[in-house]
Coordinates of C-alpha atoms in Angstrom, one line a residue:
M312 CA -15.1 26.4 38.2
R313 CA -16.9 26.5 34.9
Q314 CA -13.5 25.8 33.1
F315 CA -12.9 22.8 35.4
A316 CA -16.3 21.3 34.6
S317 CA -15.8 21.8 30.9
L318 CA -12.4 20.0 31.1
R319 CA -14.0 17.1 33.0
F320 CA -16.7 16.8 30.3
W321 CA -14.2 16.6 27.4
L322 CA -12.0 14.1 29.3
A323 CA -15.1 11.9 29.7
V324 CA -15.8 12.2 26.0
V325 CA -12.3 11.2 25.1
A326 CA -12.4 8.3 27.5
L327 CA -15.7 7.0 26.1
A328 CA -14.3 7.3 22.5
A329 CA -11.2 5.4 23.5
M330 CA -13.2 2.6 25.1
W331 CA -15.4 2.3 22.0
F332 CA -12.4 2.0 19.8
V333 CA -10.8 -0.7 22.0
L334 CA -14.1 -2.7 22.1
S335 CA -14.6 -2.4 18.3
W336 CA -11.0 -3.6 17.7
L337 CA -11.5 -6.6 20.1
F338 CA -14.9 -7.8 18.9
G339 CA -15.4 -6.2 15.4
G340 CA -12.9 -8.1 13.3
D341 CA -13.7 -10.2 10.3
D342 CA -16.6 -12.6 10.7
S343 CA -15.0 -15.8 9.4
T344 CA -18.3 -17.7 10.0
A345 CA -20.4 -15.5 7.8
S346 CA -22.6 -17.3 5.4
P347 CA -21.2 -17.5 1.8
T348 CA -22.9 -15.7 -1.0
I349 CA -24.5 -18.1 -3.5
D350 CA -24.7 -17.4 -7.2
S351 CA -28.4 -17.5 -8.0
V352 CA -27.7 -18.8 -11.6
T353 CA -25.0 -21.5 -10.9
G354 CA -25.8 -22.3 -7.3
V355 CA -22.1 -22.2 -6.4
E356 CA -20.3 -20.0 -3.8
V357 CA -19.4 -16.6 -5.1
G358 CA -15.9 -15.3 -4.5
E359 CA -15.0 -11.8 -3.5
G360 CA -14.1 -10.8 -7.1
S361 CA -17.2 -12.3 -8.7
T362 CA -19.9 -10.1 -10.1
A363 CA -22.6 -12.8 -9.9
G364 CA -25.9 -11.5 -8.5
A365 CA -25.0 -7.8 -9.1
T366 CA -27.6 -5.6 -10.9
R367 CA -26.8 -5.5 -14.6
V368 CA -28.6 -3.8 -17.4
V369 CA -28.6 -6.3 -20.3
D370 CA -28.4 -4.7 -23.7
L371 CA -27.8 -7.7 -25.8
I372 CA -28.2 -11.5 -25.6
A373 CA -26.8 -13.3 -28.7
P374 CA -25.7 -16.8 -29.7
I375 CA -21.9 -17.2 -30.1
Q376 CA -21.1 -18.6 -33.5
S377 CA -17.3 -18.8 -32.9
V378 CA -14.4 -17.5 -30.9
R379 CA -11.4 -15.9 -32.6
E380 CA -8.6 -18.5 -33.2
G381 CA -6.2 -18.4 -30.3
D382 CA -8.5 -16.6 -27.9
L383 CA -9.5 -18.4 -24.6
L384 CA -13.0 -17.8 -23.5
E385 CA -12.3 -17.7 -19.7
V386 CA -12.1 -15.4 -16.7
S387 CA -9.5 -15.2 -14.1
A388 CA -9.9 -16.0 -10.4
D389 CA -10.8 -12.3 -9.8
G390 CA -13.8 -12.6 -12.2
T391 CA -12.3 -10.5 -15.1
T392 CA -10.7 -11.4 -18.4
S393 CA -7.0 -11.6 -18.6
A394 CA -6.7 -11.0 -22.4
E395 CA -8.8 -9.6 -25.3
I396 CA -11.5 -12.0 -26.5
E397 CA -13.3 -11.6 -29.9
L398 CA -16.6 -13.3 -30.4
N399 CA -18.4 -13.8 -33.7
I400 CA -22.1 -13.4 -32.8
T401 CA -23.6 -13.0 -36.3
A402 CA -22.4 -13.2 -39.9
N403 CA -21.4 -9.6 -39.9
R404 CA -21.0 -8.6 -36.2
L405 CA -18.1 -9.1 -33.9
M406 CA -18.0 -8.5 -30.1
T407 CA -14.6 -7.6 -28.7
I408 CA -14.2 -8.0 -24.9
P409 CA -11.1 -6.1 -23.6
P410 CA -8.8 -7.3 -20.9
E411 CA -10.0 -6.8 -17.2
T412 CA -13.6 -6.9 -18.2
P413 CA -15.8 -8.4 -15.4
G414 CA -17.6 -11.5 -16.5
E415 CA -19.1 -14.9 -15.7
I416 CA -18.9 -18.1 -17.7
T417 CA -21.2 -21.0 -16.9
C418 CA -21.5 -22.6 -20.4
E419 CA -19.3 -25.7 -20.6
K420 CA -20.0 -26.5 -24.2
A421 CA -17.8 -25.6 -27.1
P422 CA -18.7 -21.9 -27.9
R423 CA -19.9 -22.4 -31.5
R424 CA -23.1 -22.6 -33.5
G425 CA -25.1 -21.0 -30.7
D426 CA -24.5 -23.7 -28.1
C427 CA -23.4 -20.9 -25.8
V428 CA -25.0 -17.4 -25.6
V429 CA -23.3 -14.2 -24.6
V430 CA -25.2 -11.7 -22.3
A431 CA -23.7 -8.2 -22.3
D432 CA -24.0 -4.8 -20.7
L433 CA -22.9 -2.4 -23.4
L434 CA -21.9 1.2 -23.8
G435 CA -22.2 1.7 -27.5
E436 CA -20.2 -1.3 -28.8
A437 CA -18.0 -1.3 -25.7
V438 CA -18.5 -4.3 -23.4
L439 CA -18.8 -3.3 -19.7
W440 CA -19.7 -6.7 -18.4
F441 CA -20.6 -10.1 -19.9
A442 CA -21.8 -13.6 -19.1
V443 CA -21.7 -16.7 -21.2
I444 CA -24.5 -19.1 -20.5
D445 CA -26.0 -22.2 -22.2
G446 CA -27.9 -21.6 -25.4
N447 CA -29.8 -23.4 -28.0
G448 CA -29.0 -21.9 -31.4
R449 CA -31.3 -18.9 -32.0
S450 CA -34.2 -20.4 -30.1
P451 CA -35.6 -18.6 -27.0
I452 CA -33.7 -19.2 -23.8
V453 CA -34.9 -19.8 -20.3
L454 CA -33.7 -17.4 -17.6
P455 CA -34.4 -16.9 -13.9
G456 CA -37.8 -15.6 -12.8
V457 CA -39.0 -12.0 -12.9
V458 CA -38.9 -10.4 -9.4
E459 CA -39.7 -6.8 -10.2
M460 CA -41.5 -4.8 -12.9
L461 CA -39.5 -1.6 -13.8
D462 CA -40.2 1.5 -15.9
N463 CA -39.9 1.6 -19.7
R464 CA -41.0 -2.0 -20.1
M465 CA -38.0 -3.4 -18.2
V466 CA -38.0 -6.2 -15.7
R467 CA -35.5 -7.4 -13.1
L468 CA -34.8 -11.1 -12.8
A469 CA -33.9 -13.0 -9.7
N470 CA -30.2 -12.9 -10.6
G471 CA -30.2 -9.1 -10.8
W472 CA -30.3 -8.8 -14.6
E473 CA -32.5 -6.1 -16.1
L474 CA -34.0 -6.7 -19.5
R475 CA -36.7 -5.4 -21.8
R476 CA -40.0 -7.2 -21.9
S477 CA -42.7 -7.5 -24.6
L478 CA -45.8 -5.3 -24.3
R479 CA -47.8 -8.4 -23.3
V480 CA -45.9 -11.1 -21.6
D481 CA -47.4 -14.6 -22.1
K482 CA -48.2 -16.5 -18.9
R483 CA -47.9 -20.3 -18.9
N484 CA -48.9 -22.9 -16.4
C485 CA -50.3 -20.3 -14.0
P486 CA -53.6 -20.7 -12.0
D487 CA -56.7 -19.0 -13.2
D488 CA -56.5 -16.5 -10.4
V489 CA -52.9 -15.5 -11.2
T490 CA -53.3 -13.5 -14.4
T491 CA -50.9 -10.4 -14.1
M492 CA -47.2 -10.1 -13.8
D493 CA -47.5 -8.5 -10.4
Q494 CA -49.5 -11.4 -9.2
I495 CA -47.0 -13.9 -10.5
I496 CA -44.2 -12.0 -8.8
V497 CA -46.0 -12.0 -5.4
A498 CA -47.1 -15.6 -5.7
Y499 CA -43.9 -17.2 -7.2
G500 CA -41.1 -14.7 -7.7
A501 CA -37.9 -16.5 -8.4
E502 CA -39.7 -19.9 -8.5
A503 CA -41.1 -19.0 -11.9
V504 CA -38.9 -18.8 -15.0
A505 CA -38.7 -16.2 -17.8
T506 CA -38.3 -17.0 -21.5
F507 CA -36.2 -14.5 -23.6
D508 CA -36.6 -14.3 -27.3
I509 CA -33.2 -13.7 -29.0
Q510 CA -34.8 -12.4 -32.2
L511 CA -37.0 -9.8 -30.4
Q512 CA -34.5 -9.2 -27.6
Q513 CA -37.3 -9.2 -25.1
V514 CA -38.7 -11.4 -22.3
I515 CA -41.8 -12.8 -23.9
R516 CA -43.1 -15.4 -21.5
V517 CA -43.2 -16.3 -17.8
T518 CA -43.9 -19.9 -16.7
C519 CA -45.3 -20.6 -13.3
P520 CA -43.9 -23.6 -11.4
A521 CA -45.8 -26.9 -11.6
A522 CA -48.3 -27.2 -8.7

């Protein structure tokens, strides 16, 4: 009698599992109506192969002086480079980006004289990921707002980039009762903008949005 009850129990478990599998197959499929992911920097829809919005530790931001002759500064549809790219970023420093490196390119200017800036996640001199954005020579550049304070004087921006900050970050256009970075993050978050100094390689200023 006990063996019969045990058999009925296991048959019931198998039946429930089979029913769950069938229902999952019928109703679980791909959600073709899901909302698209939007790149917080460019404002365009992000494809499956894109790395936009991912958390990236930024080790270097530098103006591009030139691109090696014959190299095409572009990424494929899957969001990676299809061939090696060599960038001249200073008078005596080159950056070599190997094939199949994930990257994002939003600068539409000719990549020379600092009109475009390269942002890179590095391991030594090896490029793990890069982005090419609008620049202005060696002047400070404006980036998305700070959304989180991290250890070791690091901050996370609204687009997922993690960068070093200066010991004292200047606050601009903020109300008198908003005086600390934590208060700016709570009050404005991504609506504020961060300014990055290329010479110092640090976020030096946060500007609150106009009232």
